[in-house]
Amino acid sequence: MAEVKKSAPGGGATAQRAGSGGWTRFVTARPRLTLLVALVLTALAVLAGGGVADRMGSGGWEDPAAESTYATEALARQFPGSQPNLILLVDAGAAGADAPAVAAQARKLAERLDAEPGVDGVGSYWSTGSPALRSEDGRKAVIAARIAGEEKDAAAVLDRIAPEYRGTHGPVEVSLGGGLAVRHEMQTVIQEDLLRAELIALPLTLVLLVMVFGSAVAALLPLGVGIVAILGTNAVLRGITEFTDVSVFAQNLTTALGLGLAIDYALFVVRRYREELATGADTYTAVRTTLRTAGRTVLFSALTVAVSLAAMLVFPQYFLRSFAYAGIAVVLLAATAALTLLPAALVLLGDRVNALDLRRLLRRGRTPAAHPAGDGEGTGWGRATALVMRRAPVFAVLTTAGLVLLGLPFLGVRFGTADDRQLPATASSRVVQDQLRDGFPGDPGGGITVLAEGAATPAQYADYRERIAGLDGVARADGPVTAGGGRAYFTVVPDGEAVGPDAQRTVTELRAEPAPFDTSVTGQAAVLVDSKDALAERLPWAAAVIVLVTLLLVFLLTGSVLIPVQAVVLNALSLTAMFGAVVWVFQDGHLAGFLGFTPTGDIETTLPVLMFCVAFGLSMDYGVFLLSRVKEEYDRTGEHEHSVRFGLRHTGGLITAAAVILAVVMVAIGTSRVTNTKMLGLGVALAVLMDAMVVRSLLVPAVMKLTGRLTWWAPGPLRRFHDRFGISESDAYNPGPTPDVEEVSETRREMTSLRP
């Protein structure tokens, strides 16, 4: 069948079709060779990505250029005892920590620990006599140390020495805690949870795909694309760990997006291919048409999602940057697999893509549907859309009000830092930290440390200590602990919560307090203050990247000035329920018992940024699917309302099915025992479902009805720009009429008359 080409002004459409035709010939000319090469590359990716989790870190929330980071690193070098990351909790039982036999055994353990390679700054209750290092009941006391080096090196030292110290030693029982032990156990728990999530998500996804497609053969294709994307991304992340730090949390996003987006793209491609077969097209013609239409939309969608995730690269915290690395890689690999491996497989399968129709068992002799998933619901989607558009003002107002109402709890958000309470209550390092928090005087690790650099006299040190001890919100100031070269540090114990608003205010006051030497402030509260400042400074840049690129890409797709603005506003509105639920559930603790986590009264600072970028990108994914089909029909007919109904009739079931499948994957991720991962999985699942079932089904058609033909308006220069460079899913360029000034005025009058 010869391709039909019509030139748009400037030749843009011809260039697009020529390029897509070349790509079609490339991916279908040698389908067996294409699949063989993909199989070899996937096998290499398995080898290259093996053990990637062991090379990842479990931190990354700090700004590496912040004052608190500098002070932490300087104190670790000059005063390792001031920055312990390993705690040996020594339980003497009824004998008490001061019993002679207990004291002798504890000193022996401390001396042995001090002799371990890579361990510095060993101190203990028995060497200092500090009451802060002994429990209030006198039964337990602490040996503290610092394992030096980068996170991976320190973890390796911990792995080596932990079995030698954990357990019974004469009259005492030793447990291990501290920041390093918490992060190391969190990494282990995440790996175990990720494996369990994959074991849950893969079979459930396959069942849902069989329900969507009917054909077991068609159902396996999206799953195969997802597995290729996940394995490929693991290999990419393994390579990135050679050059920079990568958070182990990013692997959860790799699994979720790898399965979710690959399934979205494969659903869209296979659905369009089966539609073409149903019209009587032969295999090669159906594949060519699919790649020229759905394939172009998949590529465009992948770009929009990748841009949303790339915005996290502007932040300095490697926790956020890791999600950008993983997200961009998995999105591009999923799109590449959907546009290369999938067409090759379809060429080889031909009509057999509909084989093994398992739904025949449920039909009990009824005539099978002529079209794949979604078409059987076409009449229902058409009627529903017609109802929404007839009552557009009502649906627009009620839907918007409902979404805003669901998001109101986010107005009370409080930001904090992640700690051991991210882990389940039974985790060994969490148990130690709970005992330190509840049974020892003060809040371990909650102090604020002030590093002093520069020559000073004892009197100057004493005067400075007295002044900072007198600040509001300071319970006690200790120090200085001095070293050669004019270096010293003070420890400030704040009133109340270690990272609460009062402690954060104390950090600001300490930094403003004049001193005869240079000062740098660190501690949990200082790290939180610096992290919030870094996010606030760069958040406008990230938002600008997402908004501007989204506006440009949607304009290139639609040629409209209004639709890109609608897309950004409605996508952001679709996230309100997610943010409201995050605060209501995870900050305020509702459903904590049911979901199995410990509420801390705040949200980790970087999580809302991460969730916004991920959920916004996925919302754009569904928006592109819908808008591309609406635009295709509008180009063909020039009928606005008909095109909106047509787009929803042909994509509503598809988008809903894709959203349900992605939500299943995200909920599987949300079964994690680590609170942040649970929050990410369940929150994004809610956002995806709200976007597909509320925004795309109700709000988008209502708004497009209200804007009428004005929806497609663009000024002359931009219209000519789109004619030359725009992207269209249409097989042949056949633009719908552009509304003139009189039509725009008429549309405005219609909108005014429709207002409630």
PDB file of N, CA and C in Angstrom, residues 421-488:
ATOM      1  N   ARG A 421      13.349   5.469  62.160  1.00  0.00           N
ATOM      2  CA  ARG A 421      11.936   5.097  62.203  1.00  0.00           C
ATOM      3  C   ARG A 421      11.359   4.822  60.820  1.00  0.00           C
ATOM      4  N   GLN A 422      12.166   5.037  59.778  1.00  0.00           N
ATOM      5  CA  GLN A 422      11.788   4.563  58.448  1.00  0.00           C
ATOM      6  C   GLN A 422      11.726   3.033  58.408  1.00  0.00           C
ATOM      7  N   LEU A 423      12.532   2.394  59.246  1.00  0.00           N
ATOM      8  CA  LEU A 423      12.612   0.929  59.276  1.00  0.00           C
ATOM      9  C   LEU A 423      11.457   0.341  60.093  1.00  0.00           C
ATOM     10  N   PRO A 424      11.139  -0.933  59.866  1.00  0.00           N
ATOM     11  CA  PRO A 424      10.117  -1.578  60.705  1.00  0.00           C
ATOM     12  C   PRO A 424      10.589  -1.647  62.153  1.00  0.00           C
ATOM     13  N   ALA A 425       9.637  -1.712  63.076  1.00  0.00           N
ATOM     14  CA  ALA A 425       9.956  -1.670  64.511  1.00  0.00           C
ATOM     15  C   ALA A 425      10.805  -2.844  64.957  1.00  0.00           C
ATOM     16  N   THR A 426      10.809  -3.944  64.190  1.00  0.00           N
ATOM     17  CA  THR A 426      11.578  -5.124  64.583  1.00  0.00           C
ATOM     18  C   THR A 426      12.999  -5.129  64.028  1.00  0.00           C
ATOM     19  N   ALA A 427      13.358  -4.180  63.174  1.00  0.00           N
ATOM     20  CA  ALA A 427      14.715  -4.134  62.625  1.00  0.00           C
ATOM     21  C   ALA A 427      15.707  -3.914  63.756  1.00  0.00           C
ATOM     22  N   SER A 428      16.827  -4.638  63.731  1.00  0.00           N
ATOM     23  CA  SER A 428      17.752  -4.634  64.876  1.00  0.00           C
ATOM     24  C   SER A 428      18.325  -3.246  65.152  1.00  0.00           C
ATOM     25  N   SER A 429      18.721  -2.526  64.110  1.00  0.00           N
ATOM     26  CA  SER A 429      19.276  -1.193  64.354  1.00  0.00           C
ATOM     27  C   SER A 429      18.191  -0.233  64.828  1.00  0.00           C
ATOM     28  N   ARG A 430      16.965  -0.413  64.380  1.00  0.00           N
ATOM     29  CA  ARG A 430      15.843   0.415  64.846  1.00  0.00           C
ATOM     30  C   ARG A 430      15.581   0.142  66.328  1.00  0.00           C
ATOM     31  N   VAL A 431      15.672  -1.115  66.762  1.00  0.00           N
ATOM     32  CA  VAL A 431      15.461  -1.458  68.171  1.00  0.00           C
ATOM     33  C   VAL A 431      16.472  -0.738  69.044  1.00  0.00           C
ATOM     34  N   VAL A 432      17.728  -0.711  68.603  1.00  0.00           N
ATOM     35  CA  VAL A 432      18.771  -0.019  69.366  1.00  0.00           C
ATOM     36  C   VAL A 432      18.461   1.467  69.461  1.00  0.00           C
ATOM     37  N   GLN A 433      18.111   2.077  68.322  1.00  0.00           N
ATOM     38  CA  GLN A 433      17.824   3.510  68.325  1.00  0.00           C
ATOM     39  C   GLN A 433      16.614   3.837  69.186  1.00  0.00           C
ATOM     40  N   ASP A 434      15.607   2.968  69.193  1.00  0.00           N
ATOM     41  CA  ASP A 434      14.442   3.191  70.052  1.00  0.00           C
ATOM     42  C   ASP A 434      14.843   3.178  71.525  1.00  0.00           C
ATOM     43  N   GLN A 435      15.713   2.254  71.885  1.00  0.00           N
ATOM     44  CA  GLN A 435      16.169   2.189  73.278  1.00  0.00           C
ATOM     45  C   GLN A 435      16.981   3.426  73.644  1.00  0.00           C
ATOM     46  N   LEU A 436      17.801   3.901  72.736  1.00  0.00           N
ATOM     47  CA  LEU A 436      18.566   5.122  72.995  1.00  0.00           C
ATOM     48  C   LEU A 436      17.638   6.323  73.133  1.00  0.00           C
ATOM     49  N   ARG A 437      16.621   6.368  72.275  1.00  0.00           N
ATOM     50  CA  ARG A 437      15.698   7.501  72.270  1.00  0.00           C
ATOM     51  C   ARG A 437      14.839   7.522  73.530  1.00  0.00           C
ATOM     52  N   ASP A 438      14.391   6.345  73.963  1.00  0.00           N
ATOM     53  CA  ASP A 438      13.435   6.278  75.065  1.00  0.00           C
ATOM     54  C   ASP A 438      14.083   6.087  76.428  1.00  0.00           C
ATOM     55  N   GLY A 439      15.265   5.461  76.468  1.00  0.00           N
ATOM     56  CA  GLY A 439      15.817   5.077  77.763  1.00  0.00           C
ATOM     57  C   GLY A 439      17.015   5.873  78.230  1.00  0.00           C
ATOM     58  N   PHE A 440      17.554   6.763  77.383  1.00  0.00           N
ATOM     59  CA  PHE A 440      18.736   7.530  77.750  1.00  0.00           C
ATOM     60  C   PHE A 440      18.370   8.995  77.923  1.00  0.00           C
ATOM     61  N   PRO A 441      19.069   9.711  78.783  1.00  0.00           N
ATOM     62  CA  PRO A 441      18.778  11.144  78.972  1.00  0.00           C
ATOM     63  C   PRO A 441      19.098  11.937  77.708  1.00  0.00           C
ATOM     64  N   GLY A 442      18.243  12.890  77.371  1.00  0.00           N
ATOM     65  CA  GLY A 442      18.464  13.659  76.151  1.00  0.00           C
ATOM     66  C   GLY A 442      18.013  12.873  74.933  1.00  0.00           C
ATOM     67  N   ASP A 443      18.325  13.405  73.777  1.00  0.00           N
ATOM     68  CA  ASP A 443      17.965  12.790  72.503  1.00  0.00           C
ATOM     69  C   ASP A 443      19.250  12.474  71.767  1.00  0.00           C
ATOM     70  N   PRO A 444      19.714  11.227  71.747  1.00  0.00           N
ATOM     71  CA  PRO A 444      20.960  10.887  71.078  1.00  0.00           C
ATOM     72  C   PRO A 444      20.950  11.323  69.624  1.00  0.00           C
ATOM     73  N   GLY A 445      22.012  11.973  69.234  1.00  0.00           N
ATOM     74  CA  GLY A 445      22.115  12.452  67.863  1.00  0.00           C
ATOM     75  C   GLY A 445      21.336  13.729  67.613  1.00  0.00           C
ATOM     76  N   GLY A 446      20.644  14.216  68.641  1.00  0.00           N
ATOM     77  CA  GLY A 446      19.831  15.407  68.436  1.00  0.00           C
ATOM     78  C   GLY A 446      20.559  16.695  68.714  1.00  0.00           C
ATOM     79  N   GLY A 447      21.796  16.624  69.159  1.00  0.00           N
ATOM     80  CA  GLY A 447      22.544  17.822  69.469  1.00  0.00           C
ATOM     81  C   GLY A 447      22.973  18.587  68.229  1.00  0.00           C
ATOM     82  N   ILE A 448      23.229  19.865  68.434  1.00  0.00           N
ATOM     83  CA  ILE A 448      23.767  20.731  67.387  1.00  0.00           C
ATOM     84  C   ILE A 448      25.236  20.960  67.703  1.00  0.00           C
ATOM     85  N   THR A 449      26.089  20.776  66.708  1.00  0.00           N
ATOM     86  CA  THR A 449      27.525  20.904  66.924  1.00  0.00           C
ATOM     87  C   THR A 449      28.033  22.150  66.212  1.00  0.00           C
ATOM     88  N   VAL A 450      28.819  22.939  66.945  1.00  0.00           N
ATOM     89  CA  VAL A 450      29.413  24.150  66.379  1.00  0.00           C
ATOM     90  C   VAL A 450      30.917  23.935  66.263  1.00  0.00           C
ATOM     91  N   LEU A 451      31.427  23.954  65.051  1.00  0.00           N
ATOM     92  CA  LEU A 451      32.862  23.823  64.803  1.00  0.00           C
ATOM     93  C   LEU A 451      33.488  25.214  64.838  1.00  0.00           C
ATOM     94  N   ALA A 452      34.526  25.362  65.648  1.00  0.00           N
ATOM     95  CA  ALA A 452      35.239  26.637  65.764  1.00  0.00           C
ATOM     96  C   ALA A 452      36.630  26.479  65.158  1.00  0.00           C
ATOM     97  N   GLU A 453      36.974  27.369  64.251  1.00  0.00           N
ATOM     98  CA  GLU A 453      38.276  27.315  63.588  1.00  0.00           C
ATOM     99  C   GLU A 453      38.920  28.690  63.667  1.00  0.00           C
ATOM    100  N   GLY A 454      40.118  28.732  64.205  1.00  0.00           N
ATOM    101  CA  GLY A 454      40.830  29.992  64.389  1.00  0.00           C
ATOM    102  C   GLY A 454      41.357  30.102  65.802  1.00  0.00           C
ATOM    103  N   ALA A 455      42.438  30.829  65.935  1.00  0.00           N
ATOM    104  CA  ALA A 455      43.078  30.969  67.251  1.00  0.00           C
ATOM    105  C   ALA A 455      42.145  31.698  68.212  1.00  0.00           C
ATOM    106  N   ALA A 456      42.096  31.187  69.448  1.00  0.00           N
ATOM    107  CA  ALA A 456      41.261  31.806  70.470  1.00  0.00           C
ATOM    108  C   ALA A 456      41.824  31.460  71.836  1.00  0.00           C
ATOM    109  N   THR A 457      41.567  32.321  72.794  1.00  0.00           N
ATOM    110  CA  THR A 457      42.015  32.089  74.158  1.00  0.00           C
ATOM    111  C   THR A 457      40.949  31.328  74.925  1.00  0.00           C
ATOM    112  N   PRO A 458      41.311  30.679  76.039  1.00  0.00           N
ATOM    113  CA  PRO A 458      40.293  30.010  76.861  1.00  0.00           C
ATOM    114  C   PRO A 458      39.172  30.949  77.287  1.00  0.00           C
ATOM    115  N   ALA A 459      39.503  32.190  77.544  1.00  0.00           N
ATOM    116  CA  ALA A 459      38.468  33.145  77.955  1.00  0.00           C
ATOM    117  C   ALA A 459      37.484  33.411  76.820  1.00  0.00           C
ATOM    118  N   GLN A 460      38.003  33.515  75.608  1.00  0.00           N
ATOM    119  CA  GLN A 460      37.111  33.730  74.464  1.00  0.00           C
ATOM    120  C   GLN A 460      36.194  32.528  74.243  1.00  0.00           C
ATOM    121  N   TYR A 461      36.765  31.314  74.395  1.00  0.00           N
ATOM    122  CA  TYR A 461      35.943  30.109  74.282  1.00  0.00           C
ATOM    123  C   TYR A 461      34.841  30.117  75.342  1.00  0.00           C
ATOM    124  N   ALA A 462      35.210  30.445  76.573  1.00  0.00           N
ATOM    125  CA  ALA A 462      34.249  30.426  77.678  1.00  0.00           C
ATOM    126  C   ALA A 462      33.148  31.462  77.461  1.00  0.00           C
ATOM    127  N   ASP A 463      33.542  32.649  76.991  1.00  0.00           N
ATOM    128  CA  ASP A 463      32.553  33.703  76.740  1.00  0.00           C
ATOM    129  C   ASP A 463      31.575  33.277  75.646  1.00  0.00           C
ATOM    130  N   TYR A 464      32.086  32.651  74.593  1.00  0.00           N
ATOM    131  CA  TYR A 464      31.217  32.205  73.501  1.00  0.00           C
ATOM    132  C   TYR A 464      30.252  31.121  73.981  1.00  0.00           C
ATOM    133  N   ARG A 465      30.761  30.194  74.806  1.00  0.00           N
ATOM    134  CA  ARG A 465      29.886  29.142  75.326  1.00  0.00           C
ATOM    135  C   ARG A 465      28.767  29.737  76.168  1.00  0.00           C
ATOM    136  N   GLU A 466      29.079  30.723  76.989  1.00  0.00           N
ATOM    137  CA  GLU A 466      28.054  31.333  77.830  1.00  0.00           C
ATOM    138  C   GLU A 466      26.992  32.040  76.985  1.00  0.00           C
ATOM    139  N   ARG A 467      27.430  32.690  75.896  1.00  0.00           N
ATOM    140  CA  ARG A 467      26.472  33.413  75.052  1.00  0.00           C
ATOM    141  C   ARG A 467      25.539  32.459  74.305  1.00  0.00           C
ATOM    142  N   ILE A 468      26.071  31.365  73.777  1.00  0.00           N
ATOM    143  CA  ILE A 468      25.190  30.448  73.047  1.00  0.00           C
ATOM    144  C   ILE A 468      24.309  29.646  74.004  1.00  0.00           C
ATOM    145  N   ALA A 469      24.797  29.435  75.236  1.00  0.00           N
ATOM    146  CA  ALA A 469      23.965  28.740  76.225  1.00  0.00           C
ATOM    147  C   ALA A 469      22.768  29.591  76.631  1.00  0.00           C
ATOM    148  N   GLY A 470      22.896  30.916  76.474  1.00  0.00           N
ATOM    149  CA  GLY A 470      21.811  31.811  76.859  1.00  0.00           C
ATOM    150  C   GLY A 470      20.801  32.072  75.760  1.00  0.00           C
ATOM    151  N   LEU A 471      20.986  31.477  74.581  1.00  0.00           N
ATOM    152  CA  LEU A 471      20.037  31.681  73.494  1.00  0.00           C
ATOM    153  C   LEU A 471      18.715  30.995  73.809  1.00  0.00           C
ATOM    154  N   ASP A 472      17.613  31.583  73.319  1.00  0.00           N
ATOM    155  CA  ASP A 472      16.308  30.956  73.498  1.00  0.00           C
ATOM    156  C   ASP A 472      16.287  29.599  72.808  1.00  0.00           C
ATOM    157  N   GLY A 473      15.722  28.610  73.478  1.00  0.00           N
ATOM    158  CA  GLY A 473      15.608  27.284  72.894  1.00  0.00           C
ATOM    159  C   GLY A 473      16.807  26.394  73.131  1.00  0.00           C
ATOM    160  N   VAL A 474      17.816  26.867  73.872  1.00  0.00           N
ATOM    161  CA  VAL A 474      19.002  26.057  74.162  1.00  0.00           C
ATOM    162  C   VAL A 474      18.912  25.548  75.599  1.00  0.00           C
ATOM    163  N   ALA A 475      18.932  24.236  75.745  1.00  0.00           N
ATOM    164  CA  ALA A 475      18.878  23.642  77.081  1.00  0.00           C
ATOM    165  C   ALA A 475      20.247  23.631  77.738  1.00  0.00           C
ATOM    166  N   ARG A 476      21.294  23.370  76.946  1.00  0.00           N
ATOM    167  CA  ARG A 476      22.642  23.271  77.517  1.00  0.00           C
ATOM    168  C   ARG A 476      23.663  23.422  76.394  1.00  0.00           C
ATOM    169  N   ALA A 477      24.808  24.027  76.719  1.00  0.00           N
ATOM    170  CA  ALA A 477      25.926  24.115  75.782  1.00  0.00           C
ATOM    171  C   ALA A 477      27.164  23.574  76.476  1.00  0.00           C
ATOM    172  N   ASP A 478      27.836  22.625  75.845  1.00  0.00           N
ATOM    173  CA  ASP A 478      29.027  21.995  76.410  1.00  0.00           C
ATOM    174  C   ASP A 478      30.231  22.294  75.528  1.00  0.00           C
ATOM    175  N   GLY A 479      31.407  22.250  76.136  1.00  0.00           N
ATOM    176  CA  GLY A 479      32.640  22.452  75.378  1.00  0.00           C
ATOM    177  C   GLY A 479      33.416  23.630  75.945  1.00  0.00           C
ATOM    178  N   PRO A 480      34.501  23.983  75.303  1.00  0.00           N
ATOM    179  CA  PRO A 480      34.926  23.413  74.016  1.00  0.00           C
ATOM    180  C   PRO A 480      35.773  22.155  74.185  1.00  0.00           C
ATOM    181  N   VAL A 481      35.741  21.298  73.167  1.00  0.00           N
ATOM    182  CA  VAL A 481      36.720  20.226  73.014  1.00  0.00           C
ATOM    183  C   VAL A 481      37.721  20.725  71.997  1.00  0.00           C
ATOM    184  N   THR A 482      38.969  20.820  72.394  1.00  0.00           N
ATOM    185  CA  THR A 482      39.969  21.478  71.559  1.00  0.00           C
ATOM    186  C   THR A 482      40.963  20.488  70.975  1.00  0.00           C
ATOM    187  N   ALA A 483      41.625  20.958  69.927  1.00  0.00           N
ATOM    188  CA  ALA A 483      42.720  20.216  69.297  1.00  0.00           C
ATOM    189  C   ALA A 483      43.742  21.237  68.844  1.00  0.00           C
ATOM    190  N   GLY A 484      44.882  20.782  68.382  1.00  0.00           N
ATOM    191  CA  GLY A 484      45.912  21.692  67.913  1.00  0.00           C
ATOM    192  C   GLY A 484      45.475  22.431  66.664  1.00  0.00           C
ATOM    193  N   GLY A 485      46.171  23.538  66.392  1.00  0.00           N
ATOM    194  CA  GLY A 485      45.886  24.293  65.176  1.00  0.00           C
ATOM    195  C   GLY A 485      44.688  25.202  65.292  1.00  0.00           C
ATOM    196  N   GLY A 486      44.274  25.524  66.488  1.00  0.00           N
ATOM    197  CA  GLY A 486      43.160  26.450  66.659  1.00  0.00           C
ATOM    198  C   GLY A 486      41.823  25.873  66.262  1.00  0.00           C
ATOM    199  N   ARG A 487      41.594  24.598  66.570  1.00  0.00           N
ATOM    200  CA  ARG A 487      40.321  23.952  66.231  1.00  0.00           C
ATOM    201  C   ARG A 487      39.651  23.470  67.512  1.00  0.00           C
ATOM    202  N   ALA A 488      38.322  23.623  67.547  1.00  0.00           N
ATOM    203  CA  ALA A 488      37.547  23.195  68.714  1.00  0.00           C
ATOM    204  C   ALA A 488      36.096  23.012  68.275  1.00  0.00           C
TER     205      ALA A 488
END
